[in-house]
Amino acid sequence: MQYSEEEQKPEENRCQQKNNTDDAEQKEENSSSPVMDRNPSPPPEAADGLETEDVDAIGDTVYSKHWLFSTLTRLIHMVTDLSEENPEAQMKLSDDDEEDLCKVWDMAMDKDVARFLQEFKAADILLGVISKSRCPRLTEICVGILGNMACFPDTCVTLSQKEDLCAVLLLLLGDADPPTLLETSRLLLTCLSHKDVCSLWLQRIRQQTSVCPNLCFIMCSSTNTDLLEKVGDLVDKLFDLDEELMKSWITAKPHNKKGDESDTPLDLTSCLLEAVKQLRSEKLNGIEIYLHIFQLITTVEEGLENFAAPNGPGKALWDFVCDIVCEDLCQQNDLEVALHEQKSTLVQAFAVLQALYRCQDQWRSRADPSTDLIWIILRLCQHHSENTEGASDEQLQALFEIASEFLADLCIHIPKEAVLDLVNKGYLTAEICVAAATSLLPTYKTSFQHLQAALSEADPELADVMRTQFPD
């Protein structure tokens, strides 16, 4: 699965996002000042004796080295003093400290600043702060700064080579603060997207056994949709890169993040299902991510065995994806809109449904497809037979191929009652029958024969149309 460049771009911190209006007003009042207009003035004398602002500027930016030094130094003293006074006490940032640190977060979006922070050993400083921090907001900001630094290849390589830092970041997936978890997931996803360090991070994630249970716990318990979407991105990336890791996580039965063996084990696929249910009403893009994860799981034997188990999540996932397709993606009269806007999501959805349909023999109750689902598949076949403009669209072609294969599977077991219901609802017309036959023949001749036999009992006239158009 390809990821957009946007995922690897530096991220503006939420502090600034919440105060865009105030910032705009301030810039208007101080239009002659540089962006960082609240920074202290440059030191009176530069290191080489030149009293110029250029010496204090970071690269080609207007950001001040002196201000950055003083802010990070103040941060070190602040955390050290508070941890020495009462190491267990919850710490709260002052408004001024939070504002300055948010500025550093935003500054790290700049390549020159990111490199300067790297040279200044900021990663080591931030690691020390994270380790001692008793303030969720401070931890979030520090991880956010690192996340922005990691967006640039050279700084990402440097950060990824720091064993202690990487170990702490993986352990942060067990944190209780959603914003910190969001920034940690973003940072890990960014590092995994850099080819030079990807294998290094995969190795560490395989070795750190807490990663899987921590991610499972987030997915099955969080209601934060931004976090669930980002965690989905992270899991999707991991499974796309490392099939063996995916297999091991599918078969593992991690307990909760506290390691309490008395608790019910967390099942990866059940946790994924809980997460996508939470996303359904707000994050359609997030649903596509999770559907792709499920589709990846169905490509390995371990995944199919998990879905086929009598007490497994297969039937629950089938019901959920059917609802998504019939109620959210392809409502009564909007197939054209769905094909235009949701074709990639539909590809994942039908691939998952087809795989689940083929492994339902051990389920306690069969996954009999609803007439609405069958009708949608038939309409896809009709659209494909009547429209040639999608021939160059790879996603549409993939969708039509999956729909044809799925229809062939359904026709093998389709009962007369289901066909009669389709006829009575007006779903099965002569045009639809011809389109269905066109999709099935010549590849799925047995499926076509089953459909024709069921149609002969339910509606002999339509069956005659089929025989006329497609004689043996």
Coordinates of C-alpha atoms in Angstrom, one line a residue:
M1 CA 0.0 0.0 0.0
Q2 CA 1.4 3.4 -1.0
Y3 CA 1.5 6.2 1.4
S4 CA 1.2 9.8 0.4
E5 CA 4.1 12.2 1.0
E6 CA 1.8 14.1 3.4
E7 CA 2.3 11.4 6.1
Q8 CA 6.0 12.2 6.2
K9 CA 5.6 16.0 6.3
P10 CA 6.4 17.8 9.5
E11 CA 3.3 18.5 11.6
E12 CA 2.2 21.8 13.0
N13 CA 1.5 21.5 16.7
R14 CA -2.0 21.7 18.1
C15 CA -1.1 24.7 20.2
Q16 CA -0.6 26.8 17.1
Q17 CA -3.5 25.2 15.3
K18 CA -5.9 26.3 18.1
N19 CA -4.6 29.9 18.0
N20 CA -4.5 30.7 14.2
T21 CA -6.7 33.7 14.7
D22 CA -4.7 35.2 17.5
D23 CA -1.5 34.6 15.5
A24 CA -2.9 36.4 12.4
E25 CA -3.9 39.4 14.5
Q26 CA -0.5 39.6 16.1
K27 CA 1.3 39.4 12.7
E28 CA -0.9 42.2 11.4
E29 CA 0.1 44.4 14.4
N30 CA 3.8 43.6 14.1
S31 CA 4.1 43.2 10.3
S32 CA 7.7 44.5 10.4
S33 CA 8.9 41.9 12.9
P34 CA 10.2 38.4 12.0
V35 CA 7.9 35.4 12.5
M36 CA 9.4 34.6 15.9
D37 CA 8.8 38.1 17.1
R38 CA 8.7 37.2 20.7
N39 CA 12.2 35.7 20.8
P40 CA 14.8 37.5 22.8
S41 CA 17.2 39.7 20.9
P42 CA 20.3 38.1 19.6
P43 CA 23.2 38.1 22.0
P44 CA 25.1 41.4 22.0
E45 CA 28.2 39.8 20.6
A46 CA 28.5 36.7 18.4
A47 CA 31.1 34.0 18.9
D48 CA 33.4 35.5 16.3
G49 CA 32.9 39.0 17.4
L50 CA 30.5 40.1 14.7
E51 CA 27.5 41.9 15.9
T52 CA 25.1 40.7 13.1
E53 CA 21.8 39.0 13.2
D54 CA 22.9 36.7 10.4
V55 CA 25.4 35.0 12.7
D56 CA 22.6 34.2 15.2
A57 CA 20.2 33.0 12.5
I58 CA 19.7 29.3 12.0
G59 CA 20.6 28.6 8.4
D60 CA 18.5 30.8 6.0
T61 CA 15.8 31.2 8.6
V62 CA 15.0 34.1 10.9
Y63 CA 15.1 31.8 13.9
S64 CA 17.6 32.6 16.7
K65 CA 20.2 30.2 17.8
H66 CA 20.5 32.0 21.1
W67 CA 16.8 31.8 21.8
L68 CA 16.8 28.1 21.0
F69 CA 19.7 27.5 23.2
S70 CA 18.1 29.3 26.1
T71 CA 14.8 27.6 25.7
L72 CA 16.2 24.1 25.7
T73 CA 18.5 24.9 28.6
R74 CA 15.6 26.3 30.5
L75 CA 13.7 23.1 29.7
I76 CA 16.5 20.9 31.2
H77 CA 16.7 22.9 34.4
M78 CA 12.9 23.0 34.8
V79 CA 12.5 19.2 34.5
T80 CA 15.6 18.5 36.6
D81 CA 14.5 20.8 39.4
L82 CA 11.0 19.5 39.5
S83 CA 12.0 15.8 39.4
E84 CA 14.5 16.4 42.3
E85 CA 11.9 18.2 44.4
N86 CA 9.2 15.5 44.0
P87 CA 9.8 12.8 41.4
E88 CA 6.3 11.4 41.7
A89 CA 4.4 14.7 41.5
Q90 CA 2.4 15.5 38.4
M91 CA 4.0 18.4 36.6
K92 CA 2.3 21.3 34.8
L93 CA 3.8 23.6 32.2
S94 CA 3.4 27.3 32.6
D95 CA 1.7 29.1 29.8
D96 CA 5.0 30.8 28.8
D97 CA 7.0 27.6 28.8
E98 CA 4.3 25.7 26.8
E99 CA 4.2 28.6 24.3
D100 CA 8.0 28.6 23.8
L101 CA 8.1 24.8 23.5
C102 CA 5.3 24.9 20.9
K103 CA 7.4 27.4 19.0
V104 CA 10.3 24.9 19.0
W105 CA 7.9 22.2 17.8
D106 CA 6.9 24.5 14.9
M107 CA 10.5 25.5 14.2
A108 CA 11.4 21.8 13.8
M109 CA 9.2 21.8 10.6
D110 CA 12.1 23.7 8.9
K111 CA 14.9 21.6 7.5
D112 CA 17.7 24.0 8.7
V113 CA 16.3 24.0 12.2
A114 CA 15.9 20.2 12.2
R115 CA 19.6 19.9 11.3
F116 CA 20.6 22.5 13.8
L117 CA 18.7 20.6 16.5
Q118 CA 20.5 17.4 15.5
E119 CA 23.9 19.1 15.7
F120 CA 23.0 20.6 19.1
K121 CA 22.2 17.1 20.4
A122 CA 18.6 18.0 20.9
A123 CA 17.5 14.4 20.6
D124 CA 19.6 13.5 23.7
I125 CA 18.1 16.4 25.6
L126 CA 14.5 15.5 24.6
L127 CA 15.2 11.9 25.6
G128 CA 16.2 13.0 29.0
V129 CA 13.2 15.2 29.3
I130 CA 10.8 12.4 28.2
S131 CA 12.4 10.0 30.7
K132 CA 11.9 12.5 33.6
S133 CA 8.7 14.1 32.5
R134 CA 5.7 13.9 34.8
C135 CA 3.7 16.2 32.4
P136 CA 1.7 14.6 29.5
R137 CA 1.7 17.8 27.5
L138 CA 5.5 18.1 27.8
T139 CA 6.0 14.6 26.7
E140 CA 3.7 15.1 23.7
I141 CA 5.6 18.2 22.6
C142 CA 9.0 16.5 22.9
V143 CA 7.8 13.6 20.8
G144 CA 6.2 16.0 18.4
I145 CA 9.5 17.8 18.0
L146 CA 11.3 14.5 17.3
G147 CA 8.6 13.6 14.8
N148 CA 9.1 16.8 12.8
M149 CA 12.9 16.2 12.9
A150 CA 12.4 12.7 11.6
C151 CA 10.7 13.9 8.5
F152 CA 14.0 14.7 6.9
P153 CA 16.1 11.8 5.8
D154 CA 19.5 12.7 7.4
T155 CA 18.0 13.6 10.8
C156 CA 15.8 10.5 10.7
V157 CA 18.9 8.3 10.2
T158 CA 20.6 10.0 13.1
L159 CA 17.6 9.7 15.4
S160 CA 17.1 6.0 14.4
Q161 CA 20.7 5.1 15.4
K162 CA 20.1 6.1 19.0
E163 CA 19.2 2.9 20.7
D164 CA 18.1 4.4 24.0
L165 CA 15.8 6.9 22.3
C166 CA 14.2 4.3 20.1
A167 CA 13.6 1.9 23.1
V168 CA 11.9 4.7 25.0
L169 CA 9.7 5.6 22.0
L170 CA 8.5 2.0 21.6
L171 CA 7.7 1.9 25.4
L172 CA 5.7 5.1 25.0
L173 CA 3.1 3.1 23.1
G174 CA 2.0 2.0 26.6
D175 CA 1.4 5.6 27.8
A176 CA -2.0 6.6 29.0
D177 CA -2.1 10.0 27.2
P178 CA -3.9 10.0 23.8
P179 CA -2.0 13.0 22.4
T180 CA 1.3 11.4 23.3
L181 CA 0.3 8.1 21.8
L182 CA -0.8 10.0 18.6
E183 CA 2.6 11.8 18.3
T184 CA 4.5 8.5 19.1
S185 CA 2.6 6.6 16.4
R186 CA 3.2 9.4 13.9
L187 CA 6.9 9.4 14.7
L188 CA 7.2 5.6 14.3
L189 CA 5.2 5.7 11.0
T190 CA 7.5 8.4 9.7
C191 CA 10.6 6.4 10.5
L192 CA 9.1 3.2 8.9
S193 CA 8.5 5.3 5.8
H194 CA 12.2 6.0 5.4
K195 CA 13.9 3.2 3.5
D196 CA 17.3 3.7 5.0
V197 CA 16.1 3.0 8.6
C198 CA 13.0 0.9 8.0
S199 CA 14.6 -2.5 8.5
L200 CA 16.2 -1.2 11.7
W201 CA 12.9 -0.2 13.2
L202 CA 11.2 -3.5 12.1
Q203 CA 13.9 -5.4 13.9
R204 CA 13.4 -3.4 17.1
I205 CA 9.6 -3.8 16.9
R206 CA 10.0 -7.6 16.6
Q207 CA 12.2 -7.6 19.6
Q208 CA 10.0 -5.3 21.8
T209 CA 7.2 -7.7 22.8
S210 CA 5.1 -4.9 24.4
V211 CA 4.4 -3.3 21.0
C212 CA 1.6 -5.7 20.0
P213 CA -0.3 -5.7 23.2
N214 CA 0.0 -2.0 23.6
L215 CA -1.4 -1.3 20.1
C216 CA -4.2 -3.9 20.7
F217 CA -5.1 -2.1 24.0
I218 CA -5.3 1.2 22.2
M219 CA -7.5 -0.2 19.4
C220 CA -9.9 -2.0 21.7
S221 CA -10.3 0.8 24.3
S222 CA -9.7 4.2 22.8
T223 CA -12.5 6.5 21.6
N224 CA -10.0 9.0 20.1
T225 CA -10.6 8.7 16.3
D226 CA -7.5 10.6 15.3
L227 CA -5.4 8.2 17.4
L228 CA -7.2 5.1 16.1
E229 CA -6.7 6.2 12.5
K230 CA -3.0 6.8 13.1
V231 CA -2.5 3.5 14.9
G232 CA -4.3 1.9 11.9
D233 CA -1.8 3.5 9.6
L234 CA 1.1 2.2 11.7
V235 CA -0.3 -1.4 11.8
D236 CA -1.0 -1.3 8.1
K237 CA 2.5 -0.1 7.4
L238 CA 4.0 -2.8 9.6
F239 CA 2.0 -5.6 8.0
D240 CA 2.7 -4.3 4.5
L241 CA 6.4 -4.4 5.2
D242 CA 6.8 -7.6 7.3
E243 CA 4.6 -10.6 6.6
E244 CA 6.3 -12.7 9.3
L245 CA 5.6 -10.0 11.9
M246 CA 1.9 -10.0 10.9
K247 CA 1.8 -13.8 11.2
S248 CA 3.3 -13.7 14.7
W249 CA 0.9 -11.0 15.9
I250 CA -2.1 -12.9 14.5
T251 CA -1.2 -16.1 16.4
A252 CA -0.1 -14.3 19.6
K253 CA -2.6 -13.9 22.4
P254 CA -1.3 -10.8 24.2
H255 CA -2.7 -9.9 27.6
N256 CA -3.5 -6.3 28.6
K257 CA -0.7 -3.8 28.7
K258 CA -0.3 -4.4 32.5
G259 CA 0.5 -8.0 31.8
D260 CA -2.2 -9.3 34.1
E261 CA -2.5 -13.0 33.1
S262 CA -5.8 -13.3 34.8
D263 CA -7.4 -11.0 32.2
T264 CA -8.9 -12.2 28.9
P265 CA -6.2 -12.2 26.2
L266 CA -6.4 -9.6 23.5
D267 CA -7.1 -10.9 20.0
L268 CA -5.5 -8.8 17.3
T269 CA -8.3 -9.1 14.8
S270 CA -11.0 -8.5 17.4
C271 CA -9.2 -5.3 18.5
L272 CA -8.9 -4.2 14.9
L273 CA -12.7 -4.7 14.5
E274 CA -13.4 -2.7 17.7
A275 CA -11.3 0.2 16.3
V276 CA -12.9 0.3 12.9
K277 CA -16.4 0.2 14.5
Q278 CA -15.4 3.3 16.5
L279 CA -14.2 5.0 13.3
R280 CA -17.3 4.3 11.3
S281 CA -19.3 7.4 12.0
E282 CA -16.4 9.9 11.7
K283 CA -13.5 8.6 9.7
L284 CA -14.3 7.0 6.4
N285 CA -10.6 7.1 5.4
G286 CA -9.8 5.3 8.6
I287 CA -12.2 2.5 7.6
E288 CA -10.3 2.0 4.3
I289 CA -7.0 1.7 6.3
Y290 CA -8.5 -1.0 8.6
L291 CA -10.1 -2.9 5.7
H292 CA -6.7 -3.1 4.0
I293 CA -5.3 -4.5 7.2
F294 CA -8.0 -7.2 7.2
Q295 CA -7.3 -7.9 3.5
L296 CA -3.6 -8.4 4.3
I297 CA -4.5 -10.8 7.1
T298 CA -6.6 -12.9 4.7
T299 CA -3.6 -13.4 2.5
V300 CA -1.9 -15.7 5.0
E301 CA -3.0 -19.1 6.3
E302 CA -2.8 -17.9 9.9
G303 CA -5.2 -15.1 9.2
L304 CA -7.7 -17.4 7.4
E305 CA -7.6 -19.9 10.3
N306 CA -8.3 -17.1 12.7
F307 CA -11.3 -15.9 10.7
A308 CA -12.5 -19.5 10.1
A309 CA -12.5 -20.5 13.8
P310 CA -16.0 -21.1 15.3
N311 CA -15.4 -18.6 18.1
G312 CA -13.3 -16.3 16.0
P313 CA -14.1 -12.8 14.7
G314 CA -14.9 -13.9 11.2
K315 CA -18.7 -13.7 11.4
A316 CA -18.7 -10.4 13.3
L317 CA -16.4 -8.9 10.7
W318 CA -18.6 -10.2 7.8
D319 CA -21.6 -8.6 9.3
F320 CA -19.8 -5.3 9.9
V321 CA -18.3 -5.1 6.4
C322 CA -21.7 -6.0 4.8
D323 CA -23.3 -3.1 6.7
I324 CA -20.5 -0.8 5.6
V325 CA -21.0 -1.7 1.9
C326 CA -24.8 -1.7 1.9
E327 CA -25.5 1.3 4.2
D328 CA -22.5 3.6 4.0
L329 CA -20.7 3.0 0.6
C330 CA -23.5 1.9 -1.8
Q331 CA -26.8 3.3 -0.8
Q332 CA -29.9 2.8 -2.8
N333 CA -29.3 4.9 -5.9
D334 CA -25.7 6.2 -5.6
L335 CA -23.5 3.6 -7.2
E336 CA -22.0 6.0 -9.6
V337 CA -21.0 8.3 -6.7
A338 CA -19.6 5.4 -4.8
L339 CA -17.5 4.2 -7.8
H340 CA -16.2 7.7 -8.1
E341 CA -15.5 8.5 -4.5
Q342 CA -15.1 5.2 -2.7
K343 CA -13.7 2.7 -5.2
S344 CA -10.5 2.0 -3.3
T345 CA -12.5 1.3 -0.1
L346 CA -14.9 -0.9 -2.1
V347 CA -12.0 -2.9 -3.4
Q348 CA -10.8 -3.6 0.1
A349 CA -14.3 -4.4 1.4
F350 CA -15.2 -6.9 -1.3
A351 CA -11.8 -8.6 -1.1
V352 CA -12.4 -9.1 2.6
L353 CA -16.0 -10.3 2.1
Q354 CA -14.9 -12.8 -0.5
A355 CA -12.2 -14.2 1.7
L356 CA -14.6 -14.5 4.7
Y357 CA -17.3 -16.2 2.6
R358 CA -14.8 -18.9 1.6
C359 CA -13.8 -19.7 5.2
Q360 CA -17.2 -19.9 6.9
D361 CA -17.7 -23.6 7.0
Q362 CA -16.9 -23.8 10.8
W363 CA -18.9 -20.8 11.8
R364 CA -21.8 -21.4 14.1
S365 CA -24.1 -19.5 11.7
R366 CA -23.7 -19.2 8.0
A367 CA -22.9 -15.9 6.3
D368 CA -25.8 -15.8 4.0
P369 CA -25.5 -12.7 1.9
S370 CA -28.4 -10.2 2.0
T371 CA -30.3 -9.5 -1.2
D372 CA -29.0 -5.9 -0.9
L373 CA -25.4 -7.1 -1.1
I374 CA -26.1 -9.4 -4.0
W375 CA -27.9 -6.6 -5.8
I376 CA -24.9 -4.3 -5.3
I377 CA -22.6 -7.0 -6.8
L378 CA -25.0 -7.4 -9.7
R379 CA -25.1 -3.7 -10.4
L380 CA -21.3 -3.6 -10.4
C381 CA -21.3 -6.3 -13.0
Q382 CA -23.9 -4.4 -15.0
H383 CA -21.9 -1.1 -14.8
H384 CA -18.8 -2.9 -16.0
S385 CA -20.7 -4.5 -19.0
E386 CA -22.3 -1.2 -20.0
N387 CA -19.3 1.2 -19.5
T388 CA -15.9 1.0 -21.1
E389 CA -14.5 4.3 -19.7
G390 CA -13.2 2.5 -16.6
A391 CA -10.9 0.2 -18.6
S392 CA -7.9 2.3 -17.9
D393 CA -8.7 2.7 -14.2
E394 CA -6.8 0.0 -12.3
Q395 CA -8.8 0.3 -9.2
L396 CA -12.1 0.0 -11.0
Q397 CA -10.8 -3.0 -12.9
A398 CA -9.7 -4.6 -9.7
L399 CA -13.1 -3.9 -8.2
F400 CA -15.0 -5.5 -11.2
E401 CA -12.7 -8.6 -11.1
I402 CA -13.3 -9.1 -7.4
A403 CA -17.1 -8.6 -7.9
S404 CA -17.1 -11.2 -10.7
E405 CA -15.2 -13.7 -8.6
F406 CA -17.4 -13.0 -5.6
L407 CA -20.6 -13.4 -7.6
A408 CA -19.3 -16.8 -8.9
D409 CA -18.8 -17.9 -5.3
L410 CA -22.3 -16.8 -4.3
C411 CA -24.0 -18.4 -7.3
I412 CA -22.6 -21.8 -6.3
H413 CA -24.7 -21.8 -3.2
I414 CA -27.5 -19.4 -4.1
P415 CA -30.9 -20.8 -3.0
K416 CA -34.1 -20.5 -5.0
E417 CA -35.6 -18.3 -2.2
A418 CA -32.8 -15.7 -2.5
V419 CA -33.3 -15.5 -6.3
L420 CA -37.1 -15.2 -5.8
D421 CA -36.6 -12.4 -3.3
L422 CA -34.3 -10.6 -5.8
V423 CA -37.0 -10.9 -8.5
N424 CA -39.8 -9.7 -6.2
K425 CA -37.8 -6.6 -5.1
G426 CA -37.2 -5.7 -8.8
Y427 CA -33.4 -6.3 -8.4
L428 CA -33.2 -9.1 -10.9
T429 CA -34.2 -7.8 -14.3
A430 CA -33.4 -9.1 -17.8
E431 CA -30.7 -6.6 -18.2
I432 CA -29.1 -7.5 -14.8
C433 CA -29.3 -11.2 -15.7
V434 CA -27.5 -10.6 -19.0
A435 CA -24.8 -8.6 -17.2
A436 CA -24.4 -11.3 -14.5
A437 CA -24.0 -14.0 -17.2
T438 CA -21.5 -11.8 -19.1
S439 CA -19.4 -11.5 -15.9
L440 CA -19.5 -15.3 -15.2
L441 CA -18.9 -16.7 -18.6
P442 CA -16.7 -18.3 -19.8
T443 CA -14.5 -18.4 -16.7
Y444 CA -17.2 -19.4 -14.1
K445 CA -19.4 -21.7 -16.1
T446 CA -20.5 -23.9 -13.2
S447 CA -21.6 -20.8 -11.2
F448 CA -23.6 -19.7 -14.2
Q449 CA -25.3 -23.0 -14.4
H450 CA -26.3 -22.9 -10.7
L451 CA -27.7 -19.4 -11.2
Q452 CA -29.7 -20.5 -14.2
A453 CA -31.1 -23.5 -12.4
A454 CA -32.2 -21.4 -9.4
L455 CA -33.7 -18.8 -11.8
S456 CA -35.6 -21.5 -13.6
E457 CA -37.5 -22.3 -10.4
A458 CA -37.9 -18.7 -9.3
D459 CA -38.8 -17.0 -12.6
P460 CA -38.9 -19.2 -15.7
E461 CA -39.3 -16.2 -18.0
L462 CA -36.0 -14.7 -16.9
A463 CA -34.4 -18.1 -17.2
D464 CA -35.6 -18.3 -20.8
V465 CA -33.9 -14.9 -21.5
M466 CA -30.7 -16.3 -20.1
R467 CA -30.9 -19.4 -22.3
T468 CA -31.7 -17.4 -25.4
Q469 CA -28.8 -15.0 -24.9
F470 CA -26.3 -17.7 -23.6
P471 CA -27.2 -21.1 -25.1
D472 CA -25.1 -24.1 -24.0

